[in-house]
mmCIF file of C-alpha atoms and ligand atoms in Angstrom:
data_model
loop_
_atom_site.group_PDB
_atom_site.id
_atom_site.type_symbol
_atom_site.label_atom_id
_atom_site.label_comp_id
_atom_site.label_asym_id
_atom_site.label_seq_id
_atom_site.Cartn_x
_atom_site.Cartn_y
_atom_site.Cartn_z
ATOM 1 C CA MET A 1 249.022 41.656 -45.036
ATOM 2 C CA GLN A 2 250.529 38.029 -45.647
ATOM 3 C CA GLU A 3 254.244 38.225 -47.019
ATOM 4 C CA ARG A 4 254.409 36.839 -50.399
ATOM 5 C CA PHE A 5 257.792 35.115 -50.115
ATOM 6 C CA ILE A 6 258.726 33.026 -47.161
ATOM 7 C CA LEU A 7 262.591 32.884 -48.191
ATOM 8 C CA LYS A 8 264.429 35.817 -49.697
ATOM 9 C CA VAL A 9 267.903 35.132 -50.800
ATOM 10 C CA GLU A 10 269.820 38.262 -51.764
ATOM 11 C CA ASP A 11 273.332 38.887 -53.092
ATOM 12 C CA LEU A 12 274.560 35.655 -51.336
ATOM 13 C CA THR A 13 278.048 35.325 -51.932
ATOM 14 C CA VAL A 14 280.818 32.752 -50.561
ATOM 15 C CA SER A 15 284.362 32.834 -51.482
ATOM 16 C CA PHE A 16 286.889 29.939 -50.740
ATOM 17 C CA ASP A 17 290.572 31.402 -50.992
ATOM 18 C CA GLY A 18 289.141 33.986 -53.339
ATOM 19 C CA PHE A 19 287.134 31.686 -55.658
ATOM 20 C CA LYS A 20 283.368 32.768 -55.641
ATOM 21 C CA ALA A 21 281.575 29.449 -55.327
ATOM 22 C CA VAL A 22 278.317 31.363 -54.933
ATOM 23 C CA ASP A 23 278.557 34.752 -56.403
ATOM 24 C CA ALA A 24 275.875 37.435 -55.428
ATOM 25 C CA LEU A 25 272.929 35.161 -56.026
ATOM 26 C CA SER A 26 269.167 36.179 -55.480
ATOM 27 C CA PHE A 27 266.172 34.177 -55.639
ATOM 28 C CA TYR A 28 262.890 34.129 -53.734
ATOM 29 C CA VAL A 29 260.644 31.341 -52.500
ATOM 30 C CA GLU A 30 256.919 31.394 -52.199
ATOM 31 C CA PRO A 31 254.677 29.491 -49.753
ATOM 32 C CA ASN A 32 253.841 25.976 -51.502
ATOM 33 C CA GLU A 33 256.527 26.259 -53.678
ATOM 34 C CA CYS A 34 258.851 23.437 -55.043
ATOM 35 C CA ARG A 35 261.943 25.332 -56.409
ATOM 36 C CA VAL A 36 264.506 23.043 -58.054
ATOM 37 C CA ILE A 37 267.850 24.046 -58.265
ATOM 38 C CA ILE A 38 269.813 22.442 -61.427
ATOM 39 C CA GLY A 39 273.123 23.069 -63.101
ATOM 40 C CA PRO A 40 276.352 21.452 -63.842
ATOM 41 C CA ASN A 41 278.760 19.880 -61.384
ATOM 42 C CA GLY A 42 280.488 22.625 -59.449
ATOM 43 C CA ALA A 43 277.828 25.046 -60.148
ATOM 44 C CA GLY A 44 277.444 25.993 -56.545
ATOM 45 C CA LYS A 45 274.092 24.104 -55.785
ATOM 46 C CA THR A 46 275.253 22.267 -52.684
ATOM 47 C CA THR A 47 276.938 25.092 -51.283
ATOM 48 C CA VAL A 48 273.705 27.267 -51.584
ATOM 49 C CA LEU A 49 271.959 24.829 -49.137
ATOM 50 C CA ASP A 50 274.880 24.843 -46.836
ATOM 51 C CA LEU A 51 274.574 28.401 -46.602
ATOM 52 C CA ILE A 52 270.968 28.558 -46.056
ATOM 53 C CA CYS A 53 271.075 25.973 -43.346
ATOM 54 C CA GLY A 54 274.013 27.595 -41.480
ATOM 55 C CA ARG A 55 276.702 24.991 -42.194
ATOM 56 C CA THR A 56 278.816 27.202 -44.311
ATOM 57 C CA LYS A 57 279.414 30.704 -43.408
ATOM 58 C CA ALA A 58 278.471 33.311 -46.169
ATOM 59 C CA THR A 59 280.831 36.109 -47.126
ATOM 60 C CA ALA A 60 278.052 38.616 -47.970
ATOM 61 C CA GLY A 61 274.430 38.911 -48.757
ATOM 62 C CA SER A 62 271.202 38.059 -46.876
ATOM 63 C CA VAL A 63 269.147 35.080 -46.259
ATOM 64 C CA LYS A 64 265.654 36.132 -44.803
ATOM 65 C CA PHE A 65 263.251 33.586 -43.545
ATOM 66 C CA HIS A 66 260.198 35.504 -42.971
ATOM 67 C CA ASP A 67 261.819 38.413 -41.115
ATOM 68 C CA GLN A 68 264.512 36.497 -39.869
ATOM 69 C CA GLU A 69 268.098 36.791 -41.027
ATOM 70 C CA LEU A 70 269.369 33.338 -41.133
ATOM 71 C CA LEU A 71 273.010 34.340 -41.878
ATOM 72 C CA THR A 72 273.529 35.246 -38.478
ATOM 73 C CA MET A 73 271.934 32.304 -36.681
ATOM 74 C CA ARG A 74 273.484 29.093 -35.705
ATOM 75 C CA GLU A 75 272.463 25.541 -37.385
ATOM 76 C CA ASP A 76 270.310 24.518 -34.674
ATOM 77 C CA GLN A 77 268.520 28.040 -34.319
ATOM 78 C CA ILE A 78 267.977 27.710 -38.178
ATOM 79 C CA VAL A 79 266.179 24.245 -37.489
ATOM 80 C CA ASN A 80 264.168 25.676 -34.703
ATOM 81 C CA ALA A 81 263.152 28.519 -36.940
ATOM 82 C CA GLY A 82 261.410 25.947 -39.353
ATOM 83 C CA VAL A 83 264.051 25.153 -41.938
ATOM 84 C CA GLY A 84 264.861 21.487 -42.193
ATOM 85 C CA ARG A 85 267.873 20.016 -44.492
ATOM 86 C CA LYS A 86 268.211 16.424 -45.989
ATOM 87 C CA PHE A 87 271.833 15.596 -47.071
ATOM 88 C CA GLN A 88 272.409 13.246 -50.069
ATOM 89 C CA THR A 89 273.211 10.254 -48.174
ATOM 90 C CA PRO A 90 270.539 8.839 -46.019
ATOM 91 C CA SER A 91 271.326 9.044 -42.149
ATOM 92 C CA VAL A 92 268.868 6.849 -40.546
ATOM 93 C CA TYR A 93 269.581 4.748 -37.385
ATOM 94 C CA GLU A 94 269.915 1.321 -38.922
ATOM 95 C CA ASP A 95 269.470 -0.608 -35.506
ATOM 96 C CA LEU A 96 266.297 1.253 -34.803
ATOM 97 C CA THR A 97 262.866 0.604 -36.178
ATOM 98 C CA VAL A 98 260.925 2.905 -38.618
ATOM 99 C CA PHE A 99 258.719 4.026 -35.455
ATOM 100 C CA GLU A 100 261.760 4.515 -33.189
ATOM 101 C CA ASN A 101 263.636 6.707 -35.889
ATOM 102 C CA LEU A 102 260.519 8.853 -36.314
ATOM 103 C CA GLU A 103 260.155 8.999 -32.310
ATOM 104 C CA LEU A 104 263.742 10.325 -32.137
ATOM 105 C CA SER A 105 263.303 13.018 -34.311
ATOM 106 C CA TYR A 106 259.889 14.143 -32.727
ATOM 107 C CA PRO A 107 260.379 17.553 -30.858
ATOM 108 C CA LYS A 108 260.913 16.624 -27.252
ATOM 109 C CA GLY A 109 258.573 19.397 -26.045
ATOM 110 C CA HIS A 110 257.981 23.045 -25.851
ATOM 111 C CA SER A 111 258.987 25.415 -23.312
ATOM 112 C CA VAL A 112 256.276 27.410 -21.170
ATOM 113 C CA PHE A 113 257.603 29.822 -18.805
ATOM 114 C CA GLY A 114 260.867 28.037 -18.604
ATOM 115 C CA ALA A 115 259.533 24.498 -18.133
ATOM 116 C CA LEU A 116 259.440 21.828 -20.604
ATOM 117 C CA VAL A 117 256.112 20.684 -21.471
ATOM 118 C CA PHE A 118 256.202 17.178 -23.078
ATOM 119 C CA LYS A 119 253.721 16.108 -25.693
ATOM 120 C CA ARG A 120 251.087 13.226 -24.520
ATOM 121 C CA ASP A 121 252.108 9.861 -25.597
ATOM 122 C CA THR A 122 249.155 9.120 -27.563
ATOM 123 C CA ASP A 123 249.594 12.523 -29.628
ATOM 124 C CA VAL A 124 253.035 11.270 -30.612
ATOM 125 C CA ARG A 125 252.021 7.855 -31.505
ATOM 126 C CA ALA A 126 249.246 9.262 -33.700
ATOM 127 C CA ARG A 127 251.673 11.797 -35.464
ATOM 128 C CA ILE A 128 254.191 9.096 -36.138
ATOM 129 C CA LYS A 129 251.501 6.898 -37.667
ATOM 130 C CA GLU A 130 250.390 9.849 -39.797
ATOM 131 C CA ILE A 131 253.826 10.502 -40.932
ATOM 132 C CA ALA A 132 254.656 6.873 -41.712
ATOM 133 C CA GLU A 133 251.425 6.755 -43.989
ATOM 134 C CA THR A 134 252.628 9.986 -45.757
ATOM 135 C CA ILE A 135 255.981 8.325 -46.415
ATOM 136 C CA PHE A 136 254.412 5.111 -47.594
ATOM 137 C CA LEU A 137 255.856 3.207 -44.585
ATOM 138 C CA ALA A 138 252.829 2.511 -42.548
ATOM 139 C CA ASP A 139 253.254 -1.254 -42.846
ATOM 140 C CA GLN A 140 257.059 -1.024 -41.936
ATOM 141 C CA LEU A 141 256.639 0.797 -38.529
ATOM 142 C CA ASP A 142 258.242 -2.131 -36.526
ATOM 143 C CA GLU A 143 260.837 -2.951 -39.309
ATOM 144 C CA LYS A 144 264.499 -2.234 -38.372
ATOM 145 C CA ALA A 145 265.608 0.509 -40.869
ATOM 146 C CA ALA A 146 268.668 -1.698 -41.851
ATOM 147 C CA PHE A 147 265.936 -3.751 -43.874
ATOM 148 C CA LEU A 148 264.574 -0.948 -45.752
ATOM 149 C CA SER A 149 265.433 -0.309 -49.151
ATOM 150 C CA HIS A 150 267.642 2.441 -50.319
ATOM 151 C CA GLY A 151 264.524 4.519 -51.437
ATOM 152 C CA GLN A 152 262.539 3.496 -48.274
ATOM 153 C CA LYS A 153 265.590 4.985 -46.139
ATOM 154 C CA GLN A 154 265.125 8.240 -48.277
ATOM 155 C CA TRP A 155 261.453 8.523 -47.514
ATOM 156 C CA LEU A 156 262.311 7.895 -43.729
ATOM 157 C CA GLU A 157 264.748 10.628 -43.635
ATOM 158 C CA ILE A 158 262.173 12.921 -45.200
ATOM 159 C CA GLY A 159 259.752 11.851 -42.512
ATOM 160 C CA MET A 160 262.270 12.450 -39.830
ATOM 161 C CA LEU A 161 262.308 15.981 -41.008
ATOM 162 C CA LEU A 162 258.638 16.313 -41.594
ATOM 163 C CA ILE A 163 258.041 15.262 -37.867
ATOM 164 C CA GLN A 164 259.779 18.586 -36.927
ATOM 165 C CA ASP A 165 257.088 20.271 -38.902
ATOM 166 C CA PRO A 166 259.324 22.553 -40.875
ATOM 167 C CA GLU A 167 257.861 25.311 -43.093
ATOM 168 C CA LEU A 168 260.856 25.041 -45.507
ATOM 169 C CA LEU A 169 262.473 21.579 -46.417
ATOM 170 C CA MET A 170 265.772 21.419 -48.470
ATOM 171 C CA LEU A 171 266.459 18.087 -50.096
ATOM 172 C CA ASP A 172 269.814 17.137 -51.980
ATOM 173 C CA GLU A 173 269.049 14.711 -54.740
ATOM 174 C CA PRO A 174 266.284 12.876 -53.075
ATOM 175 C CA VAL A 175 266.058 10.397 -55.774
ATOM 176 C CA ALA A 176 269.562 9.423 -56.362
ATOM 177 C CA GLY A 177 269.839 5.811 -56.494
ATOM 178 C CA MET A 178 265.901 4.952 -56.435
ATOM 179 C CA SER A 179 264.068 2.895 -58.847
ATOM 180 C CA VAL A 180 261.633 4.175 -61.488
ATOM 181 C CA ALA A 181 258.643 3.433 -59.337
ATOM 182 C CA GLU A 182 260.255 4.776 -56.092
ATOM 183 C CA ARG A 183 260.992 8.155 -58.133
ATOM 184 C CA LYS A 184 257.243 8.384 -58.999
ATOM 185 C CA LYS A 185 256.212 7.984 -55.669
ATOM 186 C CA THR A 186 258.688 10.477 -54.253
ATOM 187 C CA ALA A 187 257.233 12.997 -56.917
ATOM 188 C CA GLU A 188 253.837 12.058 -55.276
ATOM 189 C CA LEU A 189 255.234 12.661 -51.854
ATOM 190 C CA LEU A 190 256.854 16.112 -52.806
ATOM 191 C CA ASN A 191 253.624 17.118 -54.390
ATOM 192 C CA ARG A 192 251.797 16.215 -51.141
ATOM 193 C CA ILE A 193 254.280 18.069 -48.957
ATOM 194 C CA ILE A 194 253.866 21.499 -50.663
ATOM 195 C CA GLN A 195 250.287 21.566 -50.053
ATOM 196 C CA ASP A 196 251.361 23.205 -46.737
ATOM 197 C CA ARG A 197 255.082 23.806 -47.013
ATOM 198 C CA SER A 198 257.716 24.931 -49.542
ATOM 199 C CA VAL A 199 260.574 22.703 -50.675
ATOM 200 C CA ILE A 200 264.064 23.592 -52.257
ATOM 201 C CA VAL A 201 265.585 20.573 -54.126
ATOM 202 C CA ILE A 202 268.664 19.979 -55.973
ATOM 203 C CA GLU A 203 268.231 17.471 -58.565
ATOM 204 C CA HIS A 204 269.604 16.113 -61.852
ATOM 205 C CA ASP A 205 266.873 13.718 -63.305
ATOM 206 C CA MET A 206 264.926 16.144 -65.755
ATOM 207 C CA GLY A 207 261.975 13.703 -65.692
ATOM 208 C CA PHE A 208 261.728 13.962 -61.894
ATOM 209 C CA VAL A 209 262.356 17.857 -62.031
ATOM 210 C CA ALA A 210 259.295 17.897 -64.623
ATOM 211 C CA ASP A 211 257.079 16.035 -62.093
ATOM 212 C CA ILE A 212 257.662 18.267 -58.878
ATOM 213 C CA ALA A 213 258.928 21.821 -60.059
ATOM 214 C CA THR A 214 256.887 24.887 -59.208
ATOM 215 C CA ARG A 215 260.117 26.757 -60.754
ATOM 216 C CA VAL A 216 263.392 26.034 -61.624
ATOM 217 C CA THR A 217 266.643 28.035 -60.959
ATOM 218 C CA VAL A 218 269.393 27.086 -63.232
ATOM 219 C CA LEU A 219 272.984 27.743 -61.543
ATOM 220 C CA HIS A 220 276.196 28.258 -63.500
ATOM 221 C CA GLN A 221 279.305 29.442 -61.901
ATOM 222 C CA GLY A 222 277.565 30.429 -58.618
ATOM 223 C CA LYS A 223 275.108 32.735 -60.506
ATOM 224 C CA THR A 224 271.486 32.337 -61.763
ATOM 225 C CA LEU A 225 271.748 31.623 -65.463
ATOM 226 C CA SER A 226 267.996 31.337 -65.819
ATOM 227 C CA GLU A 227 264.882 31.040 -63.898
ATOM 228 C CA GLY A 228 261.239 30.048 -64.226
ATOM 229 C CA SER A 229 258.945 27.179 -65.327
ATOM 230 C CA MET A 230 260.741 23.932 -66.447
ATOM 231 C CA GLU A 231 259.459 24.802 -70.214
ATOM 232 C CA ARG A 232 260.916 28.275 -69.865
ATOM 233 C CA VAL A 233 264.375 27.378 -68.593
ATOM 234 C CA GLN A 234 264.508 24.253 -70.891
ATOM 235 C CA ASN A 235 263.988 26.544 -74.113
ATOM 236 C CA ASP A 236 266.296 29.228 -72.732
ATOM 237 C CA PRO A 237 269.148 29.144 -75.345
ATOM 238 C CA LYS A 238 271.692 30.100 -72.515
ATOM 239 C CA VAL A 239 270.858 26.934 -70.764
ATOM 240 C CA VAL A 240 270.880 24.709 -73.911
ATOM 241 C CA GLU A 241 274.541 26.219 -74.572
ATOM 242 C CA VAL A 242 275.796 25.386 -70.736
ATOM 243 C CA TYR A 243 274.347 21.837 -71.132
ATOM 244 C CA LEU A 244 275.104 21.076 -74.730
ATOM 245 C CA GLY A 245 277.820 23.444 -75.579
ATOM 246 C CA HIS A 246 280.912 21.653 -74.072
HETATM 247 P P1 ADP B 1 277.451 21.466 -57.089
HETATM 248 O O1 ADP B 1 276.685 21.159 -55.808
HETATM 249 O O2 ADP B 1 276.663 22.509 -57.859
HETATM 250 O O3 ADP B 1 278.087 20.388 -57.783
HETATM 251 P P2 ADP B 1 279.291 22.562 -55.132
HETATM 252 O O4 ADP B 1 278.487 23.601 -54.073
HETATM 253 O O5 ADP B 1 279.582 21.283 -54.402
HETATM 254 O O6 ADP B 1 278.492 22.405 -56.467
HETATM 255 O O7 ADP B 1 280.784 23.282 -55.260
HETATM 256 C C1 ADP B 1 280.922 24.549 -56.050
HETATM 257 C C2 ADP B 1 282.138 24.911 -55.939
HETATM 258 O O8 ADP B 1 282.569 25.250 -54.736
HETATM 259 C C3 ADP B 1 283.068 23.727 -56.519
HETATM 260 O O9 ADP B 1 284.229 24.324 -57.343
HETATM 261 C C4 ADP B 1 283.681 23.239 -55.069
HETATM 262 O O10 ADP B 1 285.086 22.326 -55.271
HETATM 263 C C5 ADP B 1 283.842 24.532 -54.324
HETATM 264 N N1 ADP B 1 283.735 24.317 -52.959
HETATM 265 C C6 ADP B 1 282.664 23.898 -52.115
HETATM 266 N N2 ADP B 1 282.680 23.803 -50.760
HETATM 267 C C7 ADP B 1 283.922 24.245 -50.637
HETATM 268 C C8 ADP B 1 284.837 24.560 -49.531
HETATM 269 N N3 ADP B 1 284.463 24.086 -48.253
HETATM 270 N N4 ADP B 1 286.198 24.665 -49.664
HETATM 271 C C9 ADP B 1 286.675 25.184 -50.828
HETATM 272 N N5 ADP B 1 285.916 24.924 -52.007
HETATM 273 C C10 ADP B 1 284.563 24.545 -52.022
#
């Protein structure tokens, strides 16, 4: 029987000098889900992604990706297991073209009986073109990344993750600094991505959250304040109090 959840976060906790930035947090992510984490500044949102991708070591708890415990794995092992992470600031290679940026991120090959087997060039080119279309950059393949708009750089970075074929993508404020039109297209992109993957997004723009979220987790002081559909959390008196109460 297929497991219902691809990611199970249970009692996840991290303390910095005795301060619990994430405090016994639990949440489960299903296949084809876009989970959005919202919450006030300092709620622990970025730290949660840092813990899942292995950048920060947890004090306690468990993060299971299928049946693998991520908390005991290194960052590169977590990437290889199928969990991709995009940080807030785009980090593309400005001097390289869109094509070259995607090519660099393409997995180099896979090991068969200890020997590295490289993909055929034509397969790589076809995959790069397919990804470029998905991220709205099919006409910019030969453009240097330096000449792309801020929004296009964000898409390119998402493409650089997609080409590694992750099952779970984690994105930290992907539409920060984007125009309204770019935000709409990013929502379209995420809705396309969850056709065959899951996504965890940290986001502040509520209009954008409404366009993409399957479920929302409201984080407050490192704990879940509310969880469920956008409508449910928006009408939750506890959420209203945290956002409007001070
Ligand atoms: P958010 O992303 O919701 O704004 P963060 O996850 O960045 O919140 O931070 C949550 C809390 O943890 C903040 O009070 C922050 O100062 C603290 N924090 C995060 N990382 C560290 C660290 N490496 N050392 C000490 N404190 C940290």
